[in-house]
PDB file of C-alpha atoms in Angstrom:
ATOM      1  CA  ALA A   1      -1.948 -65.352  79.984  1.00 54.00           C
ATOM      2  CA  THR A   2      -3.810 -66.056  82.693  1.00 66.00           C
ATOM      3  CA  ARG A   3      -1.484 -65.002  86.129  1.00 78.00           C
ATOM      4  CA  ASP A   4      -1.094 -68.236  87.856  1.00 91.00           C
ATOM      5  CA  PRO A   5       1.385 -68.077  91.030  1.00 94.00           C
ATOM      6  CA  GLN A   6       1.371 -71.771  91.252  1.00 93.00           C
ATOM      7  CA  ARG A   7       2.639 -72.707  87.897  1.00 94.00           C
ATOM      8  CA  LYS A   8       6.382 -73.508  87.277  1.00 95.00           C
ATOM      9  CA  ASP A   9       8.394 -71.471  84.957  1.00 95.00           C
ATOM     10  CA  TRP A  10      11.128 -73.969  83.982  1.00 97.00           C
ATOM     11  CA  ILE A  11      13.677 -72.026  81.897  1.00 97.00           C
ATOM     12  CA  GLN A  12      14.892 -74.117  79.344  1.00 97.00           C
ATOM     13  CA  LEU A  13      19.004 -73.821  79.151  1.00 98.00           C
ATOM     14  CA  PHE A  14      19.156 -75.973  76.277  1.00 96.00           C
ATOM     15  CA  ASN A  15      16.873 -75.071  72.785  1.00 96.00           C
ATOM     16  CA  GLY A  16      17.164 -78.013  71.331  1.00 95.00           C
ATOM     17  CA  LYS A  17      18.669 -76.496  68.524  1.00 96.00           C
ATOM     18  CA  ASP A  18      22.382 -74.632  68.900  1.00 97.00           C
ATOM     19  CA  LEU A  19      24.695 -74.323  71.963  1.00 98.00           C
ATOM     20  CA  ASP A  20      23.580 -70.669  72.079  1.00 97.00           C
ATOM     21  CA  GLY A  21      23.934 -69.293  75.645  1.00 97.00           C
ATOM     22  CA  TRP A  22      26.661 -71.921  76.489  1.00 98.00           C
ATOM     23  CA  VAL A  23      30.826 -71.745  76.169  1.00 98.00           C
ATOM     24  CA  PRO A  24      33.048 -74.198  76.147  1.00 98.00           C
ATOM     25  CA  LYS A  25      36.080 -74.481  78.449  1.00 98.00           C
ATOM     26  CA  ILE A  26      38.885 -77.729  77.688  1.00 98.00           C
ATOM     27  CA  LYS A  27      41.766 -78.368  79.417  1.00 98.00           C
ATOM     28  CA  GLY A  28      44.576 -76.651  77.795  1.00 98.00           C
ATOM     29  CA  TYR A  29      42.655 -74.464  75.625  1.00 98.00           C
ATOM     30  CA  ALA A  30      41.605 -71.030  75.557  1.00 98.00           C
ATOM     31  CA  LEU A  31      37.997 -70.311  76.968  1.00 98.00           C
ATOM     32  CA  GLY A  32      35.694 -71.339  74.073  1.00 98.00           C
ATOM     33  CA  GLU A  33      37.497 -73.748  71.845  1.00 98.00           C
ATOM     34  CA  ASN A  34      35.411 -76.075  71.212  1.00 98.00           C
ATOM     35  CA  VAL A  35      38.064 -78.972  70.670  1.00 96.00           C
ATOM     36  CA  GLY A  36      37.058 -81.990  68.005  1.00 97.00           C
ATOM     37  CA  ASP A  37      33.345 -80.483  68.015  1.00 98.00           C
ATOM     38  CA  THR A  38      33.282 -81.785  71.663  1.00 98.00           C
ATOM     39  CA  PHE A  39      29.903 -80.653  72.428  1.00 98.00           C
ATOM     40  CA  ARG A  40      27.581 -80.164  69.595  1.00 98.00           C
ATOM     41  CA  VAL A  41      23.615 -80.196  69.158  1.00 98.00           C
ATOM     42  CA  GLU A  42      22.424 -83.250  66.500  1.00 97.00           C
ATOM     43  CA  ASN A  43      18.532 -84.410  66.055  1.00 96.00           C
ATOM     44  CA  GLY A  44      17.373 -82.030  69.119  1.00 96.00           C
ATOM     45  CA  VAL A  45      19.941 -83.483  71.584  1.00 98.00           C
ATOM     46  CA  LEU A  46      23.016 -82.002  73.050  1.00 98.00           C
ATOM     47  CA  LYS A  47      26.155 -84.273  72.852  1.00 98.00           C
ATOM     48  CA  VAL A  48      29.320 -85.071  74.047  1.00 98.00           C
ATOM     49  CA  ALA A  49      30.815 -86.554  71.745  1.00 98.00           C
ATOM     50  CA  TYR A  50      34.668 -88.349  70.918  1.00 98.00           C
ATOM     51  CA  ASP A  51      34.326 -89.180  67.264  1.00 97.00           C
ATOM     52  CA  LYS A  52      36.695 -86.523  66.068  1.00 97.00           C
ATOM     53  CA  TYR A  53      39.062 -87.792  68.535  1.00 98.00           C
ATOM     54  CA  THR A  54      42.217 -89.870  68.521  1.00 97.00           C
ATOM     55  CA  ALA A  55      42.824 -90.126  72.261  1.00 97.00           C
ATOM     56  CA  PHE A  56      41.381 -88.619  75.354  1.00 98.00           C
ATOM     57  CA  ASP A  57      44.726 -87.067  76.410  1.00 97.00           C
ATOM     58  CA  GLU A  58      43.504 -85.331  79.512  1.00 97.00           C
ATOM     59  CA  ARG A  59      41.347 -83.203  78.214  1.00 98.00           C
ATOM     60  CA  TYR A  60      39.066 -82.525  80.280  1.00 98.00           C
ATOM     61  CA  GLY A  61      36.048 -80.241  79.564  1.00 98.00           C
ATOM     62  CA  HIS A  62      32.961 -78.233  80.547  1.00 98.00           C
ATOM     63  CA  LEU A  63      30.067 -76.651  79.000  1.00 98.00           C
ATOM     64  CA  PHE A  64      29.062 -73.332  80.704  1.00 98.00           C
ATOM     65  CA  TYR A  65      25.701 -71.732  80.827  1.00 98.00           C
ATOM     66  CA  ARG A  66      25.947 -68.092  80.516  1.00 97.00           C
ATOM     67  CA  ASP A  67      23.751 -67.135  83.142  1.00 97.00           C
ATOM     68  CA  ARG A  68      24.233 -67.263  87.212  1.00 97.00           C
ATOM     69  CA  PHE A  69      21.521 -68.807  89.659  1.00 98.00           C
ATOM     70  CA  SER A  70      21.728 -69.036  93.482  1.00 98.00           C
ATOM     71  CA  HIS A  71      18.285 -70.631  95.122  1.00 98.00           C
ATOM     72  CA  TYR A  72      17.100 -73.227  92.010  1.00 98.00           C
ATOM     73  CA  VAL A  73      16.365 -76.478  90.879  1.00 98.00           C
ATOM     74  CA  ILE A  74      18.154 -78.251  87.650  1.00 98.00           C
ATOM     75  CA  ALA A  75      17.106 -80.536  86.006  1.00 98.00           C
ATOM     76  CA  ALA A  76      18.837 -82.683  83.616  1.00 98.00           C
ATOM     77  CA  GLU A  77      17.713 -86.136  81.257  1.00 98.00           C
ATOM     78  CA  TYR A  78      20.424 -87.775  79.866  1.00 98.00           C
ATOM     79  CA  ARG A  79      22.224 -91.032  78.707  1.00 98.00           C
ATOM     80  CA  PHE A  80      25.232 -92.717  78.069  1.00 98.00           C
ATOM     81  CA  VAL A  81      25.860 -93.691  74.541  1.00 97.00           C
ATOM     82  CA  GLY A  82      28.753 -95.717  72.440  1.00 96.00           C
ATOM     83  CA  GLU A  83      32.318 -96.167  74.205  1.00 96.00           C
ATOM     84  CA  GLN A  84      35.005 -94.409  75.859  1.00 97.00           C
ATOM     85  CA  VAL A  85      37.284 -92.485  73.726  1.00 98.00           C
ATOM     86  CA  PRO A  86      40.963 -94.318  74.035  1.00 97.00           C
ATOM     87  CA  GLY A  87      43.270 -93.035  77.131  1.00 97.00           C
ATOM     88  CA  GLY A  88      40.129 -92.056  79.104  1.00 97.00           C
ATOM     89  CA  PRO A  89      40.622 -92.587  82.791  1.00 97.00           C
ATOM     90  CA  ASP A  90      39.021 -95.855  84.299  1.00 95.00           C
ATOM     91  CA  TRP A  91      37.007 -93.657  86.502  1.00 95.00           C
ATOM     92  CA  ALA A  92      35.401 -91.888  83.996  1.00 96.00           C
ATOM     93  CA  LEU A  93      33.726 -94.524  82.038  1.00 96.00           C
ATOM     94  CA  ARG A  94      30.241 -94.155  81.976  1.00 97.00           C
ATOM     95  CA  ASN A  95      30.541 -90.747  84.064  1.00 98.00           C
ATOM     96  CA  ASN A  96      29.565 -87.158  83.543  1.00 98.00           C
ATOM     97  CA  GLY A  97      28.318 -84.266  86.191  1.00 98.00           C
ATOM     98  CA  LEU A  98      26.325 -80.722  86.586  1.00 98.00           C
ATOM     99  CA  MET A  99      28.770 -78.707  87.980  1.00 98.00           C
ATOM    100  CA  LEU A 100      27.038 -76.292  90.757  1.00 98.00           C
ATOM    101  CA  HIS A 101      28.087 -72.628  92.295  1.00 98.00           C
ATOM    102  CA  SER A 102      31.209 -73.052  90.158  1.00 98.00           C
ATOM    103  CA  GLN A 103      33.419 -70.037  89.143  1.00 98.00           C
ATOM    104  CA  ALA A 104      33.109 -68.115  86.001  1.00 98.00           C
ATOM    105  CA  PRO A 105      34.606 -69.975  83.359  1.00 98.00           C
ATOM    106  CA  GLU A 106      36.783 -66.689  82.262  1.00 98.00           C
ATOM    107  CA  THR A 107      38.288 -66.971  85.423  1.00 98.00           C
ATOM    108  CA  MET A 108      39.741 -70.688  85.094  1.00 98.00           C
ATOM    109  CA  GLU A 109      43.255 -70.905  83.854  1.00 98.00           C
ATOM    110  CA  LYS A 110      44.019 -72.522  80.625  1.00 98.00           C
ATOM    111  CA  ASP A 111      45.365 -75.781  82.162  1.00 98.00           C
ATOM    112  CA  GLN A 112      43.148 -75.910  85.074  1.00 98.00           C
ATOM    113  CA  ASP A 113      41.323 -79.302  84.837  1.00 97.00           C
ATOM    114  CA  PHE A 114      37.738 -78.833  86.811  1.00 98.00           C
ATOM    115  CA  PRO A 115      36.139 -75.386  87.889  1.00 98.00           C
ATOM    116  CA  ILE A 116      35.753 -74.713  91.521  1.00 98.00           C
ATOM    117  CA  SER A 117      32.153 -76.189  92.115  1.00 98.00           C
ATOM    118  CA  ILE A 118      29.803 -78.984  93.478  1.00 98.00           C
ATOM    119  CA  GLU A 119      29.317 -82.042  91.297  1.00 98.00           C
ATOM    120  CA  ALA A 120      26.217 -83.748  91.098  1.00 98.00           C
ATOM    121  CA  GLN A 121      28.024 -86.977  89.458  1.00 98.00           C
ATOM    122  CA  LEU A 122      26.153 -88.853  86.855  1.00 98.00           C
ATOM    123  CA  LEU A 123      27.307 -92.626  86.586  1.00 98.00           C
ATOM    124  CA  GLY A 124      25.789 -95.229  84.257  1.00 97.00           C
ATOM    125  CA  GLY A 125      26.610 -98.899  85.670  1.00 96.00           C
ATOM    126  CA  GLY A 126      27.964-101.619  84.128  1.00 91.00           C
ATOM    127  CA  PRO A 127      26.705-105.009  83.031  1.00 91.00           C
ATOM    128  CA  SER A 128      26.912-105.901  86.756  1.00 93.00           C
ATOM    129  CA  GLY A 129      27.727-104.939  90.144  1.00 94.00           C
ATOM    130  CA  GLU A 130      25.782-101.609  91.646  1.00 96.00           C
ATOM    131  CA  ARG A 131      26.839 -97.879  90.659  1.00 97.00           C
ATOM    132  CA  THR A 132      24.866 -95.366  92.214  1.00 98.00           C
ATOM    133  CA  THR A 133      23.759 -91.782  90.298  1.00 98.00           C
ATOM    134  CA  ALA A 134      23.340 -88.272  91.441  1.00 98.00           C
ATOM    135  CA  ASN A 135      26.800 -88.599  93.803  1.00 98.00           C
ATOM    136  CA  VAL A 136      28.578 -85.368  94.890  1.00 98.00           C
ATOM    137  CA  CYS A 137      31.727 -84.465  94.370  1.00 98.00           C
ATOM    138  CA  THR A 138      33.865 -81.609  95.836  1.00 98.00           C
ATOM    139  CA  PRO A 139      36.751 -80.096  92.942  1.00 98.00           C
ATOM    140  CA  GLY A 140      38.575 -77.040  95.033  1.00 98.00           C
ATOM    141  CA  THR A 141      35.312 -77.194  97.553  1.00 98.00           C
ATOM    142  CA  GLU A 142      33.809 -78.917 100.740  1.00 98.00           C
ATOM    143  CA  ILE A 143      30.649 -79.660 101.817  1.00 98.00           C
ATOM    144  CA  PHE A 144      28.815 -80.811 105.417  1.00 98.00           C
ATOM    145  CA  GLN A 145      26.263 -82.993 106.439  1.00 96.00           C
ATOM    146  CA  ASN A 146      24.548 -82.863 109.903  1.00 90.00           C
ATOM    147  CA  GLY A 147      27.201 -80.303 110.763  1.00 91.00           C
ATOM    148  CA  VAL A 148      30.214 -82.591 109.813  1.00 96.00           C
ATOM    149  CA  LYS A 149      32.395 -81.955 107.337  1.00 96.00           C
ATOM    150  CA  VAL A 150      32.390 -84.687 104.523  1.00 96.00           C
ATOM    151  CA  LYS A 151      35.214 -86.504 104.106  1.00 93.00           C
ATOM    152  CA  GLY A 152      36.951 -87.563 100.913  1.00 93.00           C
ATOM    153  CA  HIS A 153      36.206 -85.846  97.508  1.00 94.00           C
ATOM    154  CA  CYS A 154      32.882 -87.970  96.229  1.00 96.00           C
ATOM    155  CA  ARG A 155      30.138 -89.260  98.264  1.00 97.00           C
ATOM    156  CA  ASN A 156      27.570 -91.567  96.851  1.00 97.00           C
ATOM    157  CA  SER A 157      23.510 -91.187  96.759  1.00 98.00           C
ATOM    158  CA  THR A 158      21.200 -93.881  97.526  1.00 98.00           C
ATOM    159  CA  SER A 159      19.994 -94.399  93.532  1.00 98.00           C
ATOM    160  CA  GLU A 160      19.385 -97.310  92.177  1.00 97.00           C
ATOM    161  CA  THR A 161      22.063 -98.415  89.007  1.00 98.00           C
ATOM    162  CA  TYR A 162      20.945 -97.747  85.442  1.00 97.00           C
ATOM    163  CA  ARG A 163      22.460 -99.356  82.722  1.00 96.00           C
ATOM    164  CA  GLY A 164      22.590 -99.439  79.133  1.00 94.00           C
ATOM    165  CA  ASP A 165      21.411 -96.180  77.066  1.00 95.00           C
ATOM    166  CA  ARG A 166      18.264 -95.732  79.096  1.00 95.00           C
ATOM    167  CA  TRP A 167      17.200 -91.939  80.026  1.00 98.00           C
ATOM    168  CA  VAL A 168      17.141 -90.776  83.422  1.00 98.00           C
ATOM    169  CA  ARG A 169      16.059 -87.560  84.812  1.00 98.00           C
ATOM    170  CA  VAL A 170      18.180 -86.091  87.933  1.00 98.00           C
ATOM    171  CA  GLU A 171      17.160 -82.773  89.740  1.00 98.00           C
ATOM    172  CA  ILE A 172      19.251 -81.134  91.951  1.00 98.00           C
ATOM    173  CA  GLU A 173      17.625 -78.384  94.402  1.00 98.00           C
ATOM    174  CA  VAL A 174      20.195 -76.138  95.433  1.00 98.00           C
ATOM    175  CA  ARG A 175      19.715 -73.494  98.335  1.00 98.00           C
ATOM    176  CA  GLY A 176      22.037 -70.880  98.206  1.00 97.00           C
ATOM    177  CA  PRO A 177      24.739 -71.594 100.843  1.00 97.00           C
ATOM    178  CA  ASP A 178      22.432 -73.854 103.222  1.00 97.00           C
ATOM    179  CA  ARG A 179      21.476 -76.999 101.199  1.00 98.00           C
ATOM    180  CA  VAL A 180      21.192 -79.471  97.977  1.00 98.00           C
ATOM    181  CA  ARG A 181      19.374 -81.942  97.622  1.00 98.00           C
ATOM    182  CA  HIS A 182      19.843 -84.718  94.737  1.00 98.00           C
ATOM    183  CA  MET A 183      16.830 -86.413  93.234  1.00 98.00           C
ATOM    184  CA  VAL A 184      16.475 -89.165  90.655  1.00 98.00           C
ATOM    185  CA  GLU A 185      13.230 -89.978  88.779  1.00 97.00           C
ATOM    186  CA  GLY A 186      11.390 -88.168  91.487  1.00 96.00           C
ATOM    187  CA  ARG A 187      13.144 -89.660  94.474  1.00 98.00           C
ATOM    188  CA  THR A 188      15.575 -87.754  97.047  1.00 98.00           C
ATOM    189  CA  VAL A 189      18.741 -89.895  96.535  1.00 98.00           C
ATOM    190  CA  LEU A 190      21.478 -87.571  98.655  1.00 98.00           C
ATOM    191  CA  GLU A 191      21.341 -84.084 100.905  1.00 98.00           C
ATOM    192  CA  TYR A 192      24.078 -81.980 102.339  1.00 98.00           C
ATOM    193  CA  ASP A 193      24.604 -78.273 103.211  1.00 97.00           C
ATOM    194  CA  THR A 194      27.234 -75.356 103.729  1.00 97.00           C
ATOM    195  CA  PRO A 195      29.247 -75.562 100.479  1.00 98.00           C
ATOM    196  CA  GLN A 196      32.308 -73.644 100.730  1.00 98.00           C
ATOM    197  CA  ILE A 197      35.368 -73.315  98.725  1.00 98.00           C
ATOM    198  CA  GLY A 198      38.319 -75.714 100.301  1.00 97.00           C
ATOM    199  CA  GLY A 199      40.061 -78.685  99.778  1.00 93.00           C
ATOM    200  CA  GLY A 200      42.424 -80.205  96.824  1.00 94.00           C
ATOM    201  CA  ASN A 201      40.775 -82.266  93.515  1.00 95.00           C
ATOM    202  CA  VAL A 202      41.794 -79.453  91.120  1.00 97.00           C
ATOM    203  CA  ILE A 203      44.862 -77.969  89.664  1.00 97.00           C
ATOM    204  CA  ASN A 204      46.480 -75.111  87.818  1.00 97.00           C
ATOM    205  CA  PHE A 205      43.862 -73.124  89.467  1.00 98.00           C
ATOM    206  CA  ASN A 206      44.032 -69.175  89.974  1.00 98.00           C
ATOM    207  CA  PRO A 207      45.144 -69.218  93.659  1.00 97.00           C
ATOM    208  CA  ALA A 208      43.033 -65.283  93.797  1.00 97.00           C
ATOM    209  CA  VAL A 209      39.972 -67.600  92.889  1.00 97.00           C
ATOM    210  CA  LYS A 210      40.424 -70.095  95.474  1.00 98.00           C
ATOM    211  CA  ILE A 211      39.419 -68.557  98.684  1.00 97.00           C
ATOM    212  CA  GLU A 212      39.544 -70.979 101.135  1.00 97.00           C
ATOM    213  CA  GLY A 213      36.539 -71.414 103.535  1.00 97.00           C
ATOM    214  CA  LYS A 214      34.208 -68.789 100.927  1.00 97.00           C
ATOM    215  CA  PRO A 215      30.901 -69.683 101.479  1.00 98.00           C
ATOM    216  CA  LEU A 216      29.304 -70.968  97.643  1.00 98.00           C
ATOM    217  CA  SER A 217      25.918 -69.161  97.818  1.00 97.00           C
ATOM    218  CA  GLU A 218      25.832 -68.722  93.711  1.00 98.00           C
ATOM    219  CA  GLY A 219      27.915 -69.573  90.533  1.00 98.00           C
ATOM    220  CA  TYR A 220      27.787 -70.659  87.143  1.00 98.00           C
ATOM    221  CA  ILE A 221      26.303 -74.283  86.119  1.00 98.00           C
ATOM    222  CA  ALA A 222      28.158 -76.502  83.662  1.00 98.00           C
ATOM    223  CA  ILE A 223      27.978 -79.945  82.127  1.00 98.00           C
ATOM    224  CA  GLN A 224      31.346 -82.561  81.613  1.00 98.00           C
ATOM    225  CA  ALA A 225      33.372 -83.988  78.994  1.00 98.00           C
ATOM    226  CA  GLU A 226      35.415 -86.581  81.007  1.00 97.00           C
ATOM    227  CA  SER A 227      36.163 -89.127  77.731  1.00 98.00           C
ATOM    228  CA  HIS A 228      32.467 -91.253  77.457  1.00 98.00           C
ATOM    229  CA  PRO A 229      29.975 -89.891  75.342  1.00 98.00           C
ATOM    230  CA  THR A 230      26.769 -88.524  76.633  1.00 98.00           C
ATOM    231  CA  GLU A 231      23.505 -87.230  75.205  1.00 98.00           C
ATOM    232  CA  PHE A 232      21.205 -84.305  76.868  1.00 98.00           C
ATOM    233  CA  ARG A 233      17.990 -84.268  75.943  1.00 98.00           C
ATOM    234  CA  LYS A 234      16.662 -82.020  78.517  1.00 98.00           C
ATOM    235  CA  ILE A 235      18.328 -78.960  80.911  1.00 98.00           C
ATOM    236  CA  GLU A 236      15.933 -76.642  82.740  1.00 98.00           C
ATOM    237  CA  VAL A 237      16.292 -74.456  85.658  1.00 98.00           C
ATOM    238  CA  LEU A 238      13.141 -73.384  87.881  1.00 98.00           C
ATOM    239  CA  ASN A 239      14.433 -70.460  89.855  1.00 98.00           C
ATOM    240  CA  LEU A 240      13.696 -70.800  93.552  1.00 98.00           C
ATOM    241  CA  SER A 241      14.630 -66.803  93.565  1.00 97.00           C
ATOM    242  CA  GLY A 242      12.218 -64.129  93.129  1.00 96.00           C
ATOM    243  CA  CYS A 243       9.382 -61.860  94.123  1.00 96.00           C
ATOM    244  CA  MET A 244       7.597 -62.698  97.186  1.00 97.00           C
ATOM    245  CA  LYS A 245       5.185 -60.119  97.447  1.00 96.00           C
ATOM    246  CA  PRO A 246       1.849 -61.974  96.826  1.00 95.00           C
ATOM    247  CA  GLU A 247       0.180 -58.613  95.028  1.00 94.00           C
ATOM    248  CA  ALA A 248       3.031 -58.805  92.325  1.00 95.00           C
ATOM    249  CA  SER A 249       2.273 -60.063  88.935  1.00 94.00           C
ATOM    250  CA  THR A 250       5.220 -61.757  89.316  1.00 95.00           C
ATOM    251  CA  TYR A 251       5.095 -63.383  92.457  1.00 96.00           C
ATOM    252  CA  LYS A 252       5.189 -67.591  92.552  1.00 96.00           C
ATOM    253  CA  SER A 253       4.536 -69.312  95.372  1.00 96.00           C
ATOM    254  CA  TYR A 254       7.012 -71.931  95.463  1.00 97.00           C
ATOM    255  CA  TYR A 255      10.073 -68.991  95.495  1.00 98.00           C
ATOM    256  CA  ILE A 256      11.820 -69.376  98.766  1.00 97.00           C
ATOM    257  CA  HIS A 257      14.734 -66.513  98.020  1.00 97.00           C
ATOM    258  CA  ARG A 258      13.573 -62.903  98.291  1.00 96.00           C
ATOM    259  CA  ASP A 259      14.260 -60.598  95.381  1.00 96.00           C
ATOM    260  CA  ASP A 260      12.474 -57.478  95.102  1.00 95.00           C
ATOM    261  CA  ALA A 261      14.096 -56.719  92.260  1.00 95.00           C
ATOM    262  CA  ALA A 262      11.877 -58.851  90.247  1.00 94.00           C
ATOM    263  CA  CYS A 263       8.447 -57.866  91.697  1.00 95.00           C
ATOM    264  CA  ARG A 264       6.404 -55.770  88.983  1.00 93.00           C
TER     265      ARG A 264
END
C-alpha cells in the first residue's frame, strides 16, 4: 500500500461476526460468564439483549475490549430497541455507555456494579421532553472543567434529543490524563479535563484499585448492559499515540502522543 501519513487508520474493535477480543463482566458472576447470552452478535450487529431474562435483578454488565489505550478517539454507532427488561431502574431506560480509561476487568470484584472509569453516557429520548446523549458520568472517578472539580455524578452535554430506533454516531476524543471531548454526529457537545480516580458511585470494589487522586492516563474500553436492549453496528478506535518521526514509515500526521517504539 502507498504510504499516506494523512490517512486515518481506524481500528475496528467489533469485527461484525463475533465477540472476538471482548470479555464480559456481569455483577454477581465471574469474569467471562455471559449470563443469559446478554452480549451477542446477530446479523452483523453487536447486541445487548434481555430476551433470556425474566427480571434484571441488578445484573449490571460490561463488555471489555482486550487492549488498553491512552490517547485515542473512540467512535460508536448505536441505537436503542425494544423494551426495558422488567426490574430495570427508571434511570436506565434507553441507557447505555462507553466506559473509558477503565480499570482492568480482571481487577473487578465479583459483586462490583460498575468499573472505575469515565463513562460517556448514551441515552435515547422518549416520546416527548428533552434528553441529551454523550453526557459524562463518573463511577469512582472525578473530572474538572476550567480547573474546577465537577460536582455530582453526571453532567449533561449540549446534544439534541435522539428518539426512536435511529442510529446515532458518537465520538469521544481522549487525550490521556489531560482532556476529553465528546462529539455527536460531528458536533462537539461536551469537554472536560484532568480525569482521576476518586469520589463514589461504585460499590463492592477492591480498595487497592481505587487510589484516590490517581490520574487516569490510560485504561480499557467497555460498553454497558444496564437493562435496555441496545445495538452497536460499529465500534472503532483511532489511535492518537504512535511514531511522530516524519521520516518513519509508521508516521501519522494526526498523532498527538509520542511512542518511539512504534517507529519503523
